[in-house]
Amino acid sequence: MQKISRLLGFLKNYRGYVSLHIISNIFMVLFSIISIPVLIPFLEILLDQKELVTEKPAFAWDADTLVHLFNYQLSQIIIDQGKVNAMIWLCGSIVVIYFLKNLFRYLSLYFMVPVRNGIARDIRSQLYNKILVLPLSYFSEERKGDLMSRMVADVQEIEFSVLRILETLVREPLLILGSLALMLYLSSTLTLFVIVLILFTAVVIGGIGRALKKQSRAVQTQLGLIVSMLEETLGGLRIIKGFNAEPYQSGKFREENNVYLRLLNKINWRNDLSSPMSEFLGVSVVTVLIWYGFTEVQSGDLNVASFLAFLYAFFSVIEPSKRLSAASYSVRKGLAAVERIEAILDAENPITEPEQPLELTAFSNEVAFENVSFYYRKDDGYVLKGINLKIPKGKTVALVGSSGAGKSTLADLLARFYDVKEGSILIDGVDVRQMTLHQLRSFLGIVSQEAILFNDSIYNNIVFGMEGVNQKQVEAAAKIANAHDFILATENGYQTNIGDRGMKLSGGQRQRLTIARAVLKNPPILILDEATSALDSESEKLVQAALLELLKNRTSLVIAHRLSTIQHADEIIVLHEGQILERGTHDELIEQGGEYSKLVSLQTF
């Protein structure tokens, strides 16, 4: 019930459309019910069994009086104009009633379109915004393809489920209740058979539905795995082809795809069982109804026209009952999708904003790491242990060490991609946890090891999120990053689209664009994770010149991979197994002949 409440909660922004949808459904049901008793006099005239009513009844709001009044008006038409004209009048009434019924049916669907599509948009927006604020640690535990599947396939399931729930709560129950009321009016005895059918069907279909929900969750999870494999394959095609691993990857995909096939077969078989079972139960009861109705007609308790109208009303119960059983399957699939989406929307974010943030107007002194320790998982042990480090304003500190020493983790802690487990990181004496994330990161510029670019124009990739920037400033930043010339050489200059992840550009060009982005932001503190990818000598020189220009007179924390960058650092920190092993300038550390000297000789940073 709580999950259904969450589903219905998505409707709160669309109350107007939902109200119009419900009103349209009510009118549609009303005209559906009215269409049944109108058939009785039509059949009576057709079968020549119509008894004329010559006495006009006093008006009252009850079923007997309204039926009597209708029969009186019809009798007057028969007396005055004959049966043929009465039949024309009846046929016209039936056409008008069915026109109004279908008009309101269309309107109910019309008003539901913006609700369904709007809800899908809202959920996607909520998911996307949540993904933006979740910490990096969350994504190390989740598969990207599964997250993508939730945003696409699961949202679509919810979209259809909301429609089904509204139909389940409004249209179908009203149709069933209205038809049952009419059937009770025509014959209370025959109606008992229908009630038994509905109760029995509800029990049977309910059992099927509970199993469907569990299987639906498994199907959606497996689809997430398939999308993850596809995402990994598209990102790793170069390696797959280079290692002749196509058969291996194809086999893995085929195995996961077959699991998905088996799950889908099971759920479809079970789902397909509900409709034939409902129909079989319905036909079984219809045969009993026909037999019992025949005895009622023979005894004179019910005329033929009323019995045929009763059967029509009965089928008006069967169809919405079958739709209810189908809707229960759709709703349960939607509930399974809600659970998967809730796992993202309700995920806790350990990187919290301070209740009373301290505001730092400008950076003027130093960045300090005080006895900082950190682990990703406690059972795996500390990644950093007891780090003490100060970066004075305008100085460059280079981090070196073998892979896994903790260099990137230290930089991530400064940007609060993770929070320290022990100790503190201070900017001008203010703990970064006491600053808002927006203010903290406004002080930082980040150039990552991998050139992170987006499928957009060169201009938008450089500006990326910055406001109040003009073309001259962008070009000036590109010139400092040694990117201006190659940008002008592209087809549309700064408006050239660089493709997915910037793959239309070379490695060196991509790196220079990320440097231009950092130059344009002009942050007081720079985090630079130098790229280790091999570049041709010309690109290497251009990138290195751009980096040195970027670092000039700037407070910088550099994860260094180039000896030329390290040599220009004011202090070099050598990390080993999460602890500071050595520190000093390049010359001092070379003279010591320790770990740093060994790394330099091997050129492995």
Coordinates of C-alpha atoms in Angstrom, one line a residue:
M1 CA 0.0 0.0 0.0
Q2 CA 2.9 2.3 0.8
K3 CA 4.3 1.8 -2.7
I4 CA 0.9 2.6 -4.3
S5 CA 0.8 5.8 -2.2
R6 CA 4.3 6.6 -3.6
L7 CA 3.0 5.9 -7.1
L8 CA 0.0 8.1 -6.6
G9 CA 2.2 10.8 -5.0
F10 CA 3.6 11.5 -8.5
L11 CA 0.1 12.8 -9.4
K12 CA 0.2 15.8 -7.1
N13 CA 1.5 18.2 -9.7
Y14 CA -1.3 17.2 -12.1
R15 CA -4.4 17.4 -9.9
G16 CA -6.4 19.4 -12.5
Y17 CA -5.8 16.9 -15.3
V18 CA -6.5 14.0 -13.0
S19 CA -9.7 15.6 -11.9
L20 CA -10.8 16.1 -15.5
H21 CA -9.8 12.5 -16.2
I22 CA -11.9 11.2 -13.3
I23 CA -14.9 13.3 -14.3
S24 CA -14.7 12.1 -17.9
N25 CA -14.6 8.5 -16.7
I26 CA -17.6 9.1 -14.5
F27 CA -19.6 10.4 -17.5
M28 CA -18.3 7.6 -19.7
V29 CA -19.5 5.0 -17.1
L30 CA -22.8 6.8 -16.7
F31 CA -23.6 6.6 -20.5
S32 CA -22.3 3.0 -20.6
I33 CA -24.9 2.1 -17.9
I34 CA -27.7 4.1 -19.5
S35 CA -27.1 2.3 -22.8
I36 CA -28.1 -1.0 -21.4
P37 CA -31.7 -0.4 -20.2
V38 CA -32.4 1.6 -23.5
L39 CA -31.9 -1.8 -25.3
I40 CA -34.9 -3.4 -23.4
P41 CA -37.7 -1.4 -25.2
F42 CA -35.7 -1.8 -28.5
L43 CA -35.8 -5.5 -28.1
E44 CA -39.4 -5.6 -26.9
I45 CA -40.6 -3.7 -30.0
L46 CA -38.4 -5.9 -32.1
L47 CA -39.9 -9.1 -30.5
D48 CA -43.4 -7.5 -30.5
Q49 CA -43.6 -7.8 -26.7
K50 CA -43.9 -4.1 -25.9
E51 CA -46.7 -3.4 -23.4
L52 CA -48.0 0.2 -23.8
V53 CA -48.1 2.5 -20.7
T54 CA -50.9 5.0 -21.0
E55 CA -50.8 6.5 -17.5
K56 CA -48.2 9.1 -16.8
P57 CA -46.5 8.6 -13.5
A58 CA -45.7 11.3 -11.0
F59 CA -42.0 12.3 -11.3
A60 CA -39.6 11.0 -8.6
W61 CA -35.8 10.3 -8.4
D62 CA -36.0 6.5 -8.2
A63 CA -35.3 3.7 -10.7
D64 CA -38.9 2.4 -11.0
T65 CA -40.4 5.8 -11.7
L66 CA -37.7 6.8 -14.2
V67 CA -38.2 3.5 -16.1
H68 CA -42.0 3.9 -16.0
L69 CA -41.7 7.5 -17.2
F70 CA -39.4 6.4 -20.1
N71 CA -41.9 3.7 -21.1
Y72 CA -44.8 6.1 -21.0
Q73 CA -43.0 8.6 -23.3
L74 CA -42.1 5.7 -25.7
S75 CA -45.7 4.4 -25.6
Q76 CA -47.0 7.9 -26.5
I77 CA -44.7 7.9 -29.6
I78 CA -45.9 4.4 -30.6
I79 CA -49.6 5.5 -30.1
D80 CA -49.2 8.8 -32.0
Q81 CA -46.6 7.9 -34.7
G82 CA -46.4 4.1 -34.9
K83 CA -43.8 1.5 -34.1
V84 CA -41.5 2.4 -37.0
N85 CA -41.1 6.0 -35.8
A86 CA -40.7 4.8 -32.2
M87 CA -37.9 2.5 -33.4
I88 CA -36.3 5.4 -35.3
W89 CA -36.5 7.5 -32.1
L90 CA -34.9 4.6 -30.1
C91 CA -32.1 4.1 -32.6
G92 CA -31.3 7.8 -32.6
S93 CA -31.2 7.7 -28.8
I94 CA -28.8 4.8 -28.8
V95 CA -26.5 6.5 -31.3
V96 CA -26.5 9.7 -29.2
I97 CA -25.8 7.7 -26.0
Y98 CA -22.9 5.8 -27.5
F99 CA -21.5 9.0 -29.1
L100 CA -21.4 10.7 -25.7
K101 CA -20.0 7.5 -24.0
N102 CA -17.1 7.4 -26.5
L103 CA -16.6 11.2 -26.4
F104 CA -16.0 11.1 -22.7
R105 CA -13.9 7.9 -23.1
Y106 CA -11.6 9.9 -25.5
L107 CA -11.6 12.9 -23.1
S108 CA -10.5 10.7 -20.2
L109 CA -7.6 9.4 -22.3
Y110 CA -6.9 13.0 -23.6
F111 CA -6.5 14.4 -20.1
M112 CA -4.3 11.5 -19.1
V113 CA -1.7 12.0 -21.8
P114 CA 0.0 15.1 -20.1
V115 CA -0.2 13.3 -16.8
R116 CA 1.6 10.1 -18.0
N117 CA 4.2 12.0 -19.9
G118 CA 4.7 14.6 -17.2
I119 CA 5.2 12.0 -14.5
A120 CA 7.8 10.3 -16.6
R121 CA 9.6 13.6 -17.1
D122 CA 9.4 14.4 -13.4
I123 CA 10.8 11.1 -12.3
R124 CA 13.6 11.2 -14.8
S125 CA 14.4 14.7 -13.6
Q126 CA 14.4 13.6 -10.0
L127 CA 16.6 10.6 -10.8
Y128 CA 19.0 12.8 -12.8
N129 CA 19.3 15.4 -10.1
K130 CA 19.8 12.8 -7.5
I131 CA 22.5 11.2 -9.5
L132 CA 24.3 14.6 -9.7
V133 CA 24.4 15.0 -5.9
L134 CA 25.2 11.4 -4.9
P135 CA 28.8 10.8 -3.9
L136 CA 31.3 9.0 -6.1
S137 CA 31.3 6.2 -3.6
Y138 CA 27.7 5.3 -4.6
F139 CA 28.7 4.7 -8.2
S140 CA 31.6 2.5 -7.3
E141 CA 28.9 0.1 -5.9
E142 CA 26.5 0.4 -8.8
R143 CA 26.6 -0.5 -12.5
K144 CA 26.2 2.4 -14.8
G145 CA 24.1 0.4 -17.2
D146 CA 21.7 -0.6 -14.4
L147 CA 21.2 3.0 -13.5
M148 CA 20.5 3.8 -17.1
S149 CA 18.0 1.0 -17.3
R150 CA 16.2 2.4 -14.2
M151 CA 15.9 5.8 -15.7
V152 CA 14.5 4.4 -19.0
A153 CA 12.7 1.1 -18.6
D154 CA 11.6 1.4 -15.0
V155 CA 10.3 4.9 -15.5
Q156 CA 8.3 3.7 -18.4
E157 CA 6.8 0.9 -16.2
I158 CA 5.7 3.5 -13.7
E159 CA 4.2 5.7 -16.4
F160 CA 1.9 2.9 -17.5
S161 CA 1.2 1.8 -14.0
V162 CA -0.1 5.2 -13.0
L163 CA -2.7 5.0 -15.8
R164 CA -3.6 1.5 -14.8
I165 CA -4.1 2.5 -11.1
L166 CA -6.4 5.4 -12.1
E167 CA -8.4 3.0 -14.2
T168 CA -8.4 0.4 -11.5
L169 CA -9.5 2.9 -8.8
V170 CA -12.1 4.8 -10.9
R171 CA -13.3 3.5 -14.3
E172 CA -13.4 -0.2 -13.9
P173 CA -15.0 -0.3 -10.3
L174 CA -17.6 2.2 -11.4
L175 CA -18.5 0.1 -14.5
I176 CA -18.7 -3.0 -12.4
L177 CA -20.8 -1.4 -9.7
G178 CA -23.1 0.3 -12.2
S179 CA -23.6 -2.9 -14.1
L180 CA -24.2 -4.9 -10.9
A181 CA -26.8 -2.3 -9.7
L182 CA -28.6 -2.7 -13.0
M183 CA -28.4 -6.4 -12.9
L184 CA -29.8 -6.4 -9.3
Y185 CA -32.7 -4.3 -10.6
L186 CA -33.4 -6.8 -13.4
S187 CA -32.9 -10.0 -11.4
S188 CA -31.3 -10.3 -7.9
T189 CA -31.1 -14.1 -8.2
L190 CA -29.1 -14.1 -11.4
T191 CA -26.8 -11.4 -10.0
L192 CA -25.6 -13.7 -7.2
F193 CA -23.8 -15.9 -9.8
V194 CA -21.9 -12.8 -11.1
I195 CA -20.8 -11.8 -7.5
V196 CA -19.5 -15.3 -6.9
L197 CA -17.5 -15.2 -10.2
I198 CA -15.9 -11.8 -9.3
L199 CA -14.9 -13.0 -5.8
F200 CA -13.5 -16.2 -7.1
T201 CA -11.6 -14.5 -10.0
A202 CA -10.1 -12.0 -7.5
V203 CA -8.7 -14.8 -5.4
V204 CA -7.2 -16.6 -8.4
I205 CA -5.8 -13.6 -10.1
G206 CA -4.5 -12.2 -6.9
G207 CA -2.3 -15.3 -6.4
I208 CA -1.0 -14.9 -9.9
G209 CA -0.3 -11.2 -9.4
R210 CA 1.8 -11.7 -6.2
A211 CA 4.1 -14.0 -8.1
L212 CA 4.3 -11.6 -11.0
K213 CA 5.6 -8.8 -8.8
K214 CA 8.5 -10.9 -7.7
Q215 CA 9.3 -12.0 -11.2
S216 CA 9.0 -8.5 -12.6
R217 CA 11.7 -7.3 -10.2
A218 CA 14.0 -10.0 -11.4
V219 CA 13.3 -9.2 -15.1
Q220 CA 14.1 -5.5 -14.5
T221 CA 17.3 -6.3 -12.6
Q222 CA 18.4 -8.6 -15.4
L223 CA 17.6 -5.9 -18.0
G224 CA 19.9 -3.6 -16.0
L225 CA 22.7 -6.1 -16.3
I226 CA 22.3 -6.3 -20.1
V227 CA 22.3 -2.5 -20.5
S228 CA 25.5 -2.5 -18.3
M229 CA 27.2 -5.0 -20.6
L230 CA 26.2 -2.9 -23.6
E231 CA 27.6 0.3 -22.0
E232 CA 30.8 -1.5 -21.1
T233 CA 31.1 -2.9 -24.6
L234 CA 30.6 0.4 -26.3
G235 CA 33.3 2.0 -24.1
G236 CA 35.8 -0.9 -24.6
L237 CA 35.4 -1.8 -28.2
R238 CA 39.0 -0.8 -29.0
I239 CA 40.3 -3.3 -26.4
I240 CA 37.8 -6.0 -27.3
K241 CA 38.8 -5.9 -30.9
G242 CA 42.5 -5.5 -30.1
F243 CA 42.5 -8.7 -28.0
N244 CA 40.3 -10.7 -30.4
A245 CA 37.9 -10.9 -27.5
E246 CA 34.7 -10.7 -29.6
P247 CA 33.8 -14.4 -29.0
Y248 CA 34.4 -14.0 -25.3
Q249 CA 32.2 -10.9 -25.0
S250 CA 29.6 -12.4 -27.3
G251 CA 29.4 -15.5 -25.1
K252 CA 29.0 -13.4 -21.9
F253 CA 26.2 -11.3 -23.5
R254 CA 24.5 -14.4 -24.8
E255 CA 24.5 -16.0 -21.4
E256 CA 22.9 -12.9 -19.7
N257 CA 20.5 -12.5 -22.6
N258 CA 19.4 -16.1 -22.2
V259 CA 18.8 -15.6 -18.5
Y260 CA 16.6 -12.6 -19.5
L261 CA 14.8 -14.7 -22.0
R262 CA 13.9 -17.4 -19.5
L263 CA 12.7 -14.8 -16.9
L264 CA 10.7 -13.0 -19.6
N265 CA 9.1 -16.3 -20.7
K266 CA 8.1 -17.2 -17.2
I267 CA 6.5 -13.9 -16.5
N268 CA 4.7 -13.8 -19.9
W269 CA 3.4 -17.3 -19.5
R270 CA 2.0 -16.4 -16.0
N271 CA 0.6 -13.2 -17.3
D272 CA -1.0 -14.8 -20.3
L273 CA -2.7 -17.3 -18.0
S274 CA -4.8 -14.6 -16.3
S275 CA -6.9 -13.7 -19.3
P276 CA -7.8 -17.2 -20.5
M277 CA -8.6 -18.2 -16.9
S278 CA -10.9 -15.2 -16.5
E279 CA -12.6 -16.0 -19.8
F280 CA -13.0 -19.7 -18.8
L281 CA -14.5 -18.7 -15.5
G282 CA -16.8 -16.2 -17.3
V283 CA -18.0 -18.7 -19.8
S284 CA -18.7 -21.3 -17.1
V285 CA -20.9 -18.8 -15.3
V286 CA -22.6 -17.7 -18.5
T287 CA -23.7 -21.2 -19.2
V288 CA -25.2 -21.4 -15.8
L289 CA -26.8 -18.0 -16.3
I290 CA -28.3 -19.0 -19.6
W291 CA -29.8 -22.1 -18.2
Y292 CA -31.1 -20.4 -15.1
G293 CA -32.3 -17.4 -17.1
F294 CA -34.2 -19.7 -19.4
T295 CA -36.1 -21.2 -16.5
E296 CA -36.9 -17.7 -15.3
V297 CA -38.3 -16.7 -18.7
Q298 CA -40.2 -20.0 -18.9
S299 CA -41.8 -19.4 -15.5
G300 CA -42.7 -15.8 -16.5
D301 CA -40.6 -14.1 -13.8
L302 CA -38.5 -12.5 -16.5
N303 CA -39.2 -11.5 -20.1
V304 CA -36.9 -12.2 -23.0
A305 CA -35.9 -8.6 -23.5
S306 CA -34.9 -8.1 -19.9
F307 CA -33.0 -11.3 -19.8
L308 CA -31.0 -10.3 -22.9
A309 CA -30.3 -6.9 -21.3
F310 CA -29.2 -8.7 -18.2
L311 CA -26.7 -10.8 -20.3
Y312 CA -25.4 -7.5 -21.9
A313 CA -25.0 -6.0 -18.4
F314 CA -23.2 -9.2 -17.3
F315 CA -20.7 -8.9 -20.1
S316 CA -20.3 -5.2 -19.1
V317 CA -19.0 -6.6 -15.8
I318 CA -16.8 -9.3 -17.4
E319 CA -14.8 -7.0 -19.6
P320 CA -13.8 -4.5 -16.8
S321 CA -13.1 -7.4 -14.5
K322 CA -10.7 -8.8 -17.1
R323 CA -9.1 -5.4 -17.5
L324 CA -8.8 -5.3 -13.7
S325 CA -6.9 -8.5 -13.7
A326 CA -4.6 -7.3 -16.5
A327 CA -4.2 -4.0 -14.6
S328 CA -3.1 -5.8 -11.5
Y329 CA -0.2 -7.3 -13.4
S330 CA 0.8 -3.9 -14.8
V331 CA 0.5 -2.3 -11.4
R332 CA 2.7 -5.0 -9.8
K333 CA 5.3 -4.4 -12.4
G334 CA 5.1 -0.7 -11.7
L335 CA 5.5 -1.4 -7.9
A336 CA 8.6 -3.4 -8.7
A337 CA 9.9 -0.5 -10.8
V338 CA 9.1 1.9 -7.9
E339 CA 11.3 -0.2 -5.6
R340 CA 14.3 0.0 -8.0
I341 CA 13.8 3.8 -8.5
E342 CA 13.4 4.4 -4.7
A343 CA 16.8 2.7 -4.2
I344 CA 18.2 5.7 -6.0
L345 CA 15.9 8.5 -4.8
D346 CA 16.1 7.4 -1.2
A347 CA 19.8 6.7 -1.2
E348 CA 21.6 8.4 1.6
N349 CA 24.3 10.9 0.8
P350 CA 27.1 10.9 3.3
I351 CA 28.4 14.2 1.9
T352 CA 26.1 16.5 3.8
E353 CA 25.8 20.3 3.7
P354 CA 26.5 22.1 7.1
E355 CA 23.4 23.4 8.9
Q356 CA 25.2 26.7 9.6
P357 CA 27.9 27.0 7.0
L358 CA 30.9 29.3 7.5
E359 CA 31.4 31.7 4.6
L360 CA 34.9 32.3 3.2
T361 CA 34.9 35.4 1.0
A362 CA 38.4 34.8 -0.5
F363 CA 41.3 32.4 -0.3
S364 CA 44.3 34.2 1.2
N365 CA 46.5 31.9 3.3
E366 CA 46.9 28.1 2.9
V367 CA 45.3 24.7 2.4
A368 CA 46.1 22.4 5.3
F369 CA 45.7 18.6 5.7
E370 CA 45.8 17.9 9.5
N371 CA 46.3 14.2 10.5
V372 CA 44.0 13.1 7.7
S373 CA 43.1 9.4 7.5
F374 CA 40.6 7.7 5.1
Y375 CA 39.3 4.3 4.1
Y376 CA 36.7 3.3 1.5
R377 CA 35.6 0.3 3.4
K378 CA 36.7 -0.3 7.0
D379 CA 37.3 -4.0 6.4
D380 CA 39.8 -3.1 3.6
G381 CA 42.0 -0.9 5.8
Y382 CA 43.1 2.7 5.5
V383 CA 44.0 4.1 2.1
L384 CA 45.5 7.2 3.8
K385 CA 46.9 7.4 7.3
G386 CA 48.0 10.4 9.3
I387 CA 48.6 12.8 6.5
N388 CA 49.9 16.2 7.5
L389 CA 50.5 18.7 4.7
K390 CA 50.3 22.4 4.1
I391 CA 50.0 24.2 0.7
P392 CA 50.8 27.9 1.1
K393 CA 49.0 30.3 -1.2
G394 CA 50.7 30.5 -4.6
K395 CA 52.8 27.4 -4.1
T396 CA 52.7 24.0 -5.9
V397 CA 52.8 20.7 -4.1
A398 CA 53.4 17.6 -6.2
L399 CA 52.2 14.2 -5.1
V400 CA 54.3 11.2 -6.4
G401 CA 54.2 7.6 -5.6
S402 CA 53.5 4.2 -7.0
S403 CA 50.0 3.2 -8.1
G404 CA 47.7 2.8 -5.2
A405 CA 49.7 5.0 -2.9
G406 CA 46.7 7.3 -2.3
K407 CA 47.5 10.3 -4.5
S408 CA 44.1 10.6 -6.2
T409 CA 42.3 9.9 -3.0
L410 CA 44.0 12.8 -1.3
A411 CA 42.9 15.2 -4.1
D412 CA 39.4 13.8 -3.9
L413 CA 39.2 14.6 -0.2
L414 CA 40.1 18.2 -0.8
A415 CA 37.1 18.5 -3.3
R416 CA 34.9 16.6 -0.8
F417 CA 34.1 13.9 -3.3
Y418 CA 34.6 11.9 -0.1
D419 CA 34.8 13.0 3.5
V420 CA 37.8 12.2 5.7
K421 CA 37.3 9.5 8.4
E422 CA 39.8 11.1 10.8
G423 CA 41.4 14.6 10.9
S424 CA 40.4 17.6 8.9
I425 CA 41.1 19.6 5.8
L426 CA 41.3 23.3 6.2
I427 CA 41.2 26.3 3.8
D428 CA 42.4 29.4 5.6
G429 CA 41.6 27.7 8.9
V430 CA 38.0 26.7 7.9
D431 CA 37.1 23.0 7.8
V432 CA 35.9 22.2 4.3
R433 CA 33.0 20.3 5.9
Q434 CA 31.8 23.7 7.4
M435 CA 31.6 25.2 3.9
T436 CA 28.8 24.7 1.4
L437 CA 29.8 22.4 -1.4
H438 CA 29.1 25.1 -3.9
Q439 CA 31.4 27.6 -2.1
L440 CA 34.2 25.0 -1.6
R441 CA 34.2 23.9 -5.2
S442 CA 34.0 27.5 -6.4
F443 CA 37.5 27.9 -5.0
L444 CA 38.7 24.8 -6.9
G445 CA 39.7 24.1 -10.5
I446 CA 40.1 20.5 -11.5
V447 CA 42.0 19.0 -14.4
S448 CA 41.5 15.3 -14.3
Q449 CA 43.8 12.6 -15.6
E450 CA 41.2 11.6 -18.2
A451 CA 40.0 14.5 -20.4
I452 CA 36.3 14.7 -19.4
L453 CA 34.5 16.3 -22.4
F454 CA 30.9 16.2 -23.5
N455 CA 29.0 15.8 -26.7
D456 CA 28.7 19.5 -27.4
S457 CA 30.5 22.4 -29.0
I458 CA 34.1 23.4 -28.1
Y459 CA 32.8 26.7 -26.7
N460 CA 30.3 25.0 -24.4
N461 CA 32.9 22.5 -23.2
I462 CA 35.3 25.3 -22.2
V463 CA 32.6 27.5 -20.6
F464 CA 30.9 24.5 -19.0
G465 CA 28.7 25.7 -16.2
M466 CA 30.3 29.2 -15.9
E467 CA 28.1 32.3 -16.2
G468 CA 28.8 35.8 -17.5
V469 CA 31.5 34.6 -19.9
N470 CA 32.1 36.2 -23.3
Q471 CA 33.8 35.0 -26.4
K472 CA 37.0 37.0 -25.8
Q473 CA 37.5 35.4 -22.4
V474 CA 37.1 32.0 -23.9
E475 CA 39.6 32.7 -26.7
A476 CA 42.1 34.1 -24.2
A477 CA 41.8 30.9 -22.1
A478 CA 42.2 28.8 -25.2
K479 CA 45.4 30.7 -26.2
I480 CA 46.9 30.2 -22.7
A481 CA 46.1 26.4 -23.1
N482 CA 47.7 26.3 -26.6
A483 CA 44.3 25.3 -28.0
H484 CA 43.2 28.4 -30.0
D485 CA 45.0 27.5 -33.2
F486 CA 43.7 24.0 -33.5
I487 CA 40.2 25.2 -32.6
L488 CA 40.2 27.7 -35.5
A489 CA 41.3 25.0 -37.8
T490 CA 38.2 22.9 -37.1
E491 CA 35.1 23.1 -39.3
N492 CA 33.1 25.5 -37.3
G493 CA 35.7 26.9 -34.9
Y494 CA 34.5 27.3 -31.4
Q495 CA 31.1 26.0 -32.4
T496 CA 32.4 22.7 -33.7
N497 CA 30.8 19.7 -32.1
I498 CA 33.4 17.3 -30.7
G499 CA 31.3 14.2 -30.5
D500 CA 30.8 11.7 -27.7
R501 CA 33.5 12.3 -25.0
G502 CA 35.3 14.5 -27.4
M503 CA 36.4 11.6 -29.6
K504 CA 36.6 13.7 -32.8
L505 CA 39.7 15.3 -31.3
S506 CA 43.1 13.9 -30.6
G507 CA 44.3 13.0 -27.1
G508 CA 46.5 16.2 -26.8
Q509 CA 43.6 18.4 -28.1
R510 CA 41.2 17.0 -25.5
Q511 CA 43.7 17.6 -22.7
R512 CA 44.3 21.2 -23.8
L513 CA 40.5 21.9 -23.8
T514 CA 40.3 20.7 -20.2
I515 CA 43.2 23.0 -19.4
A516 CA 41.4 25.9 -21.1
R517 CA 38.4 25.2 -19.0
A518 CA 40.4 25.5 -15.8
V519 CA 42.2 28.7 -17.1
L520 CA 38.8 30.3 -17.8
K521 CA 37.5 29.5 -14.3
N522 CA 40.7 31.0 -12.9
P523 CA 40.4 29.2 -9.5
P524 CA 42.5 30.2 -6.5
I525 CA 43.2 26.5 -5.9
L526 CA 44.0 24.0 -8.6
I527 CA 43.8 20.2 -8.5
L528 CA 45.8 18.7 -11.4
D529 CA 45.9 15.0 -12.1
E530 CA 48.4 14.9 -15.0
A531 CA 47.4 12.6 -17.9
T532 CA 49.7 9.5 -18.3
S533 CA 48.5 8.8 -21.9
A534 CA 51.2 8.7 -24.5
L535 CA 51.2 11.7 -26.8
D536 CA 53.3 12.6 -29.8
S537 CA 56.3 14.9 -29.0
E538 CA 54.6 18.0 -30.4
S539 CA 51.4 17.5 -28.4
E540 CA 53.5 16.6 -25.3
K541 CA 55.3 20.0 -25.6
L542 CA 52.1 21.9 -26.1
V543 CA 50.3 20.3 -23.2
Q544 CA 53.3 20.7 -20.9
A545 CA 53.6 24.4 -21.8
A546 CA 49.9 24.9 -21.2
L547 CA 50.2 23.1 -17.8
L548 CA 53.1 25.2 -16.7
E549 CA 51.2 28.4 -17.6
L550 CA 48.2 27.1 -15.7
L551 CA 50.3 26.4 -12.6
K552 CA 52.1 29.8 -12.6
N553 CA 51.5 31.8 -9.3
R554 CA 48.6 29.4 -8.4
T555 CA 48.0 27.3 -5.3
S556 CA 48.2 23.8 -6.7
L557 CA 48.0 20.2 -5.7
V558 CA 49.4 18.2 -8.5
I559 CA 49.4 14.4 -9.0
A560 CA 52.5 14.5 -11.1
H561 CA 53.5 12.1 -13.9
R562 CA 56.0 14.3 -15.8
L563 CA 59.4 15.0 -14.4
S564 CA 59.3 18.5 -15.8
T565 CA 56.2 19.3 -13.7
I566 CA 57.7 17.8 -10.6
Q567 CA 60.9 19.8 -10.9
H568 CA 59.0 23.0 -10.9
A569 CA 57.1 22.1 -7.7
D570 CA 57.8 24.0 -4.4
E571 CA 57.5 20.8 -2.4
I572 CA 57.3 17.1 -3.4
I573 CA 55.4 14.6 -1.3
V574 CA 56.3 11.0 -1.8
L575 CA 53.4 8.7 -0.7
H576 CA 53.8 5.0 0.0
E577 CA 50.9 2.8 1.2
G578 CA 48.9 5.8 2.2
Q579 CA 51.6 7.5 4.3
I580 CA 54.1 10.3 3.6
L581 CA 57.4 8.6 3.1
E582 CA 59.5 11.5 1.9
R583 CA 59.1 15.2 1.4
G584 CA 61.2 18.1 0.0
T585 CA 62.3 19.7 -3.3
H586 CA 63.4 17.8 -6.3
D587 CA 67.1 18.4 -5.6
E588 CA 66.8 17.5 -1.9
L589 CA 65.0 14.2 -2.5
I590 CA 67.5 13.2 -5.3
E591 CA 70.3 13.9 -2.9
Q592 CA 68.7 11.7 -0.3
G593 CA 68.7 8.7 -2.7
G594 CA 65.5 7.3 -1.3
E595 CA 62.2 6.2 -2.9
Y596 CA 61.8 9.4 -4.9
S597 CA 65.3 8.9 -6.5
K598 CA 64.3 5.4 -7.4
L599 CA 61.0 6.6 -9.0
V600 CA 62.8 9.3 -11.0
S601 CA 65.3 6.7 -12.3
L602 CA 62.5 4.4 -13.4
Q603 CA 60.3 7.4 -14.6
T604 CA 57.3 5.8 -12.8
F605 CA 55.2 8.4 -11.0

